[in-house]
């Protein structure tokens, strides 16, 4: 299991080279990426990948992290699992966007990601979607902290694979957390899933078995017509 996860990480990093370029170009067009961006670190309550203070994290933080993981284990970003129609399931093969717009599609794709040990990508994306719908500042700050600890921190077993540029953006955003703190990271993970995992999902048994289960059964054959009874033979003279 460990070696398979390592191989998955290597493949994801290769995909990141293209994904990061796409996100960077989009950010530059929107004017959101300063050329002289610096790497924020210990001035906020988060920890970045290059921070030397990682070696001196207190026992209290470790206990809090363990408590949080136990509290959210098995419940984070769980959606209801409605059964899709066959037409809905077939549309997932057209584009990744249709998968992600369907609750049933996200669940089916998430089941596939579990087989590839990369379910954290979908969990992170869903957490970011939930964060963007929050308007209460206090709740936003708490959710930002939880998402960082669960998916961005290098100490987390569910850390998602992000390049250094996006991590720098996150560390700057953490100084003033908002509901859009992880927007660049969410887009990069979306692109990663689209380019790396989605093609294999469409050809996987997870997807093909679902389509088979949604096939309409053939109607039963009509009952055979009853053979009329022959009249009794006439009596012999």
Short mmCIF file of C-alpha atoms in Angstrom, two decimals:
data_model
loop_
_atom_site.label_atom_id
_atom_site.label_comp_id
_atom_site.label_asym_id
_atom_site.label_seq_id
_atom_site.Cartn_x
_atom_site.Cartn_y
_atom_site.Cartn_z
CA UNK A 1 0.00 0.00 0.00
CA UNK A 2 2.84 2.41 0.86
CA UNK A 3 4.68 1.81 -2.41
CA UNK A 4 1.50 2.27 -4.43
CA UNK A 5 0.87 5.60 -2.72
CA UNK A 6 4.44 6.74 -3.45
CA UNK A 7 4.01 5.87 -7.13
CA UNK A 8 0.73 7.79 -7.16
CA UNK A 9 2.49 10.83 -5.67
CA UNK A 10 5.19 10.67 -8.35
CA UNK A 11 2.60 10.54 -11.12
CA UNK A 12 0.70 13.44 -9.57
CA UNK A 13 3.83 15.59 -9.40
CA UNK A 14 4.37 15.05 -13.13
CA UNK A 15 0.84 16.19 -13.82
CA UNK A 16 1.44 19.20 -11.55
CA UNK A 17 3.98 20.62 -13.96
CA UNK A 18 1.25 21.20 -16.53
CA UNK A 19 -1.45 22.04 -13.98
CA UNK A 20 0.70 24.63 -12.22
CA UNK A 21 1.50 26.33 -15.52
CA UNK A 22 -2.19 26.57 -16.37
CA UNK A 23 -3.14 28.03 -12.99
CA UNK A 24 -0.20 30.45 -13.03
CA UNK A 25 -1.16 31.80 -16.47
CA UNK A 26 -4.74 32.29 -15.34
CA UNK A 27 -3.65 34.07 -12.16
CA UNK A 28 -1.32 36.37 -14.07
CA UNK A 29 -4.09 37.30 -16.49
CA UNK A 30 -6.27 38.25 -13.51
CA UNK A 31 -3.43 40.12 -11.83
CA UNK A 32 -3.50 37.95 -8.70
CA UNK A 33 0.10 36.74 -8.69
CA UNK A 34 2.71 39.31 -7.60
CA UNK A 35 6.11 38.80 -9.17
CA UNK A 36 7.88 39.49 -5.87
CA UNK A 37 5.78 37.10 -3.77
CA UNK A 38 7.52 36.10 -0.57
CA UNK A 39 7.14 33.06 1.58
CA UNK A 40 5.14 33.77 4.74
CA UNK A 41 5.97 31.57 7.65
CA UNK A 42 5.82 31.72 11.42
CA UNK A 43 4.02 35.05 11.61
CA UNK A 44 0.73 33.19 11.31
CA UNK A 45 -0.68 30.22 13.17
CA UNK A 46 -0.06 27.89 10.26
CA UNK A 47 3.14 26.06 9.40
CA UNK A 48 4.63 26.15 5.92
CA UNK A 49 6.69 23.49 4.22
CA UNK A 50 9.95 25.43 4.62
CA UNK A 51 9.39 26.54 8.19
CA UNK A 52 12.15 25.62 10.64
CA UNK A 53 9.71 25.77 13.57
CA UNK A 54 8.25 22.44 12.49
CA UNK A 55 10.87 20.80 14.65
CA UNK A 56 9.65 22.49 17.80
CA UNK A 57 5.88 22.06 17.59
CA UNK A 58 4.52 21.61 21.10
CA UNK A 59 2.94 18.50 22.53
CA UNK A 60 -0.29 20.46 22.99
CA UNK A 61 -0.53 21.02 19.22
CA UNK A 62 0.03 17.33 18.61
CA UNK A 63 -2.72 16.42 21.07
CA UNK A 64 -5.09 18.94 19.49
CA UNK A 65 -4.38 17.57 16.02
CA UNK A 66 -5.02 14.00 17.16
CA UNK A 67 -8.27 15.03 18.83
CA UNK A 68 -9.40 16.87 15.70
CA UNK A 69 -8.59 13.94 13.41
CA UNK A 70 -10.52 11.54 15.65
CA UNK A 71 -13.48 13.91 15.72
CA UNK A 72 -13.62 14.28 11.94
CA UNK A 73 -12.56 10.77 10.92
CA UNK A 74 -15.21 9.21 8.75
CA UNK A 75 -17.43 12.31 8.76
CA UNK A 76 -15.49 14.97 6.87
CA UNK A 77 -17.20 16.04 3.67
CA UNK A 78 -19.48 13.03 3.46
CA UNK A 79 -22.31 13.55 1.01
CA UNK A 80 -25.45 11.56 0.61
CA UNK A 81 -25.04 8.87 -1.99
CA UNK A 82 -28.05 9.08 -4.32
CA UNK A 83 -28.35 6.49 -7.04
CA UNK A 84 -27.83 8.13 -10.42
CA UNK A 85 -29.92 7.54 -13.49
CA UNK A 86 -28.25 5.74 -16.36
CA UNK A 87 -28.36 8.95 -18.43
CA UNK A 88 -26.59 10.84 -15.64
CA UNK A 89 -23.91 8.17 -15.28
CA UNK A 90 -23.35 8.04 -19.04
CA UNK A 91 -22.84 11.82 -19.10
CA UNK A 92 -19.83 11.45 -16.78
CA UNK A 93 -17.93 9.94 -19.69
CA UNK A 94 -18.35 13.19 -21.65
CA UNK A 95 -16.45 15.49 -19.31
CA UNK A 96 -14.96 15.69 -15.83
CA UNK A 97 -17.07 18.78 -15.19
CA UNK A 98 -20.22 16.64 -15.39
CA UNK A 99 -18.79 14.25 -12.81
CA UNK A 100 -18.09 17.07 -10.37
CA UNK A 101 -21.48 18.73 -10.85
CA UNK A 102 -23.27 15.52 -9.88
CA UNK A 103 -23.45 14.43 -6.22
CA UNK A 104 -23.63 10.80 -7.34
CA UNK A 105 -20.73 11.41 -9.74
CA UNK A 106 -18.55 12.84 -6.99
CA UNK A 107 -19.28 9.87 -4.76
CA UNK A 108 -18.55 7.32 -7.47
CA UNK A 109 -15.33 9.14 -8.41
CA UNK A 110 -14.37 9.32 -4.74
CA UNK A 111 -14.79 5.55 -4.42
CA UNK A 112 -12.39 5.18 -7.34
CA UNK A 113 -9.88 7.56 -5.73
CA UNK A 114 -9.93 5.35 -2.64
CA UNK A 115 -8.58 2.49 -4.77
CA UNK A 116 -5.72 4.76 -5.86
CA UNK A 117 -5.03 6.07 -2.33
CA UNK A 118 -5.77 9.66 -3.37
CA UNK A 119 -9.20 10.24 -1.82
CA UNK A 120 -7.81 13.28 -0.03
CA UNK A 121 -7.96 15.22 -3.31
CA UNK A 122 -11.75 14.98 -3.44
CA UNK A 123 -12.05 15.58 0.31
CA UNK A 124 -10.00 18.76 0.01
CA UNK A 125 -12.01 19.99 -2.98
CA UNK A 126 -15.30 19.41 -1.13
CA UNK A 127 -13.97 21.16 1.98
CA UNK A 128 -13.06 24.20 -0.12
CA UNK A 129 -16.54 24.25 -1.67
CA UNK A 130 -18.06 24.19 1.80
CA UNK A 131 -15.72 26.95 2.94
CA UNK A 132 -16.73 29.23 0.05
CA UNK A 133 -20.36 29.08 1.15
CA UNK A 134 -19.54 30.27 4.70
CA UNK A 135 -20.04 33.96 5.54
CA UNK A 136 -19.42 34.10 9.29
CA UNK A 137 -15.89 35.42 9.81
CA UNK A 138 -15.23 33.39 12.96
CA UNK A 139 -16.45 30.18 11.34
CA UNK A 140 -14.42 30.92 8.21
CA UNK A 141 -11.21 31.30 10.22
CA UNK A 142 -11.86 28.01 12.07
CA UNK A 143 -12.61 26.13 8.85
CA UNK A 144 -9.51 27.58 7.18
CA UNK A 145 -7.42 26.35 10.11
CA UNK A 146 -8.97 22.90 9.94
CA UNK A 147 -8.48 22.59 6.18
CA UNK A 148 -4.86 23.67 6.50
CA UNK A 149 -4.12 21.17 9.24
CA UNK A 150 -5.96 18.37 7.47
CA UNK A 151 -4.81 18.80 3.86
CA UNK A 152 -1.97 21.35 3.55
CA UNK A 153 0.33 20.70 6.51
CA UNK A 154 3.21 18.38 5.72
CA UNK A 155 2.50 16.66 9.04
CA UNK A 156 -0.91 15.48 7.89
CA UNK A 157 -1.36 11.96 6.49
CA UNK A 158 -3.99 13.48 4.16
CA UNK A 159 -1.72 16.17 2.73
CA UNK A 160 -2.59 16.98 -0.89
CA UNK A 161 0.11 17.42 -3.49
CA UNK A 162 0.69 21.12 -4.26
CA UNK A 163 3.58 22.90 -5.90
CA UNK A 164 5.72 25.48 -4.11
CA UNK A 165 4.09 28.49 -5.80
CA UNK A 166 0.61 27.55 -4.57
CA UNK A 167 1.95 26.85 -1.09
CA UNK A 168 3.45 30.34 -1.01
CA UNK A 169 0.09 31.80 -2.01
CA UNK A 170 -1.62 29.83 0.77
CA UNK A 171 0.90 30.98 3.37
CA UNK A 172 0.29 34.63 2.41
CA UNK A 173 -3.46 34.12 2.48
CA UNK A 174 -3.29 32.56 5.93
CA UNK A 175 -2.32 35.94 7.39
CA UNK A 176 -5.88 37.12 6.69
CA UNK A 177 -8.05 34.00 6.21
CA UNK A 178 -11.10 34.32 3.98
CA UNK A 179 -13.51 31.91 2.31
CA UNK A 180 -11.23 32.05 -0.77
CA UNK A 181 -7.95 31.30 1.01
CA UNK A 182 -7.44 28.00 -0.85
CA UNK A 183 -8.83 29.03 -4.24
CA UNK A 184 -5.58 28.50 -6.18
CA UNK A 185 -4.93 25.21 -4.39
CA UNK A 186 -8.46 23.99 -5.08
CA UNK A 187 -8.07 24.78 -8.78
CA UNK A 188 -4.75 22.95 -8.94
CA UNK A 189 -6.20 19.85 -7.27
CA UNK A 190 -9.22 19.99 -9.60
CA UNK A 191 -6.89 20.11 -12.61
CA UNK A 192 -4.82 17.27 -11.16
CA UNK A 193 -7.87 15.05 -10.77
CA UNK A 194 -9.10 15.97 -14.23
CA UNK A 195 -5.84 15.19 -16.01
CA UNK A 196 -4.50 12.34 -13.91
CA UNK A 197 -7.33 10.37 -12.28
CA UNK A 198 -10.39 11.05 -14.44
CA UNK A 199 -9.20 9.18 -17.59
CA UNK A 200 -8.50 6.07 -15.51
CA UNK A 201 -11.83 6.42 -13.73
CA UNK A 202 -13.76 6.29 -17.01
CA UNK A 203 -11.98 3.02 -17.91
CA UNK A 204 -12.21 1.55 -14.41
CA UNK A 205 -14.38 -1.29 -13.17
CA UNK A 206 -15.86 1.15 -10.64
CA UNK A 207 -17.49 3.06 -13.51
CA UNK A 208 -18.24 0.18 -15.87
CA UNK A 209 -19.82 -1.89 -13.10
CA UNK A 210 -22.05 1.05 -12.19
CA UNK A 211 -23.23 1.37 -15.79
CA UNK A 212 -24.02 -2.34 -15.90
CA UNK A 213 -26.00 -2.10 -12.67
CA UNK A 214 -28.08 0.70 -14.18
CA UNK A 215 -29.01 -1.19 -17.33
CA UNK A 216 -32.72 -1.78 -17.65
CA UNK A 217 -33.54 -5.47 -17.46
CA UNK A 218 -34.94 -7.04 -20.61
CA UNK A 219 -38.71 -7.44 -20.48
CA UNK A 220 -39.82 -11.01 -19.78
CA UNK A 221 -41.07 -12.98 -22.81
CA UNK A 222 -44.84 -13.08 -23.24
CA UNK A 223 -46.49 -16.18 -21.82
CA UNK A 224 -47.01 -18.97 -24.31
CA UNK A 225 -50.53 -19.30 -25.64
CA UNK A 226 -52.41 -22.21 -24.13
CA UNK A 227 -52.94 -25.14 -26.52
CA UNK A 228 -56.68 -25.73 -26.93
CA UNK A 229 -57.87 -29.07 -25.68
CA UNK A 230 -58.82 -31.58 -28.39
CA UNK A 231 -62.40 -32.84 -28.36
CA UNK A 232 -62.81 -36.42 -27.20
CA UNK A 233 -63.00 -39.01 -30.01
CA UNK A 234 -66.50 -40.12 -31.03
CA UNK A 235 -67.74 -43.34 -29.41
CA UNK A 236 -67.25 -46.50 -31.39
CA UNK A 237 -70.41 -48.00 -32.88
#
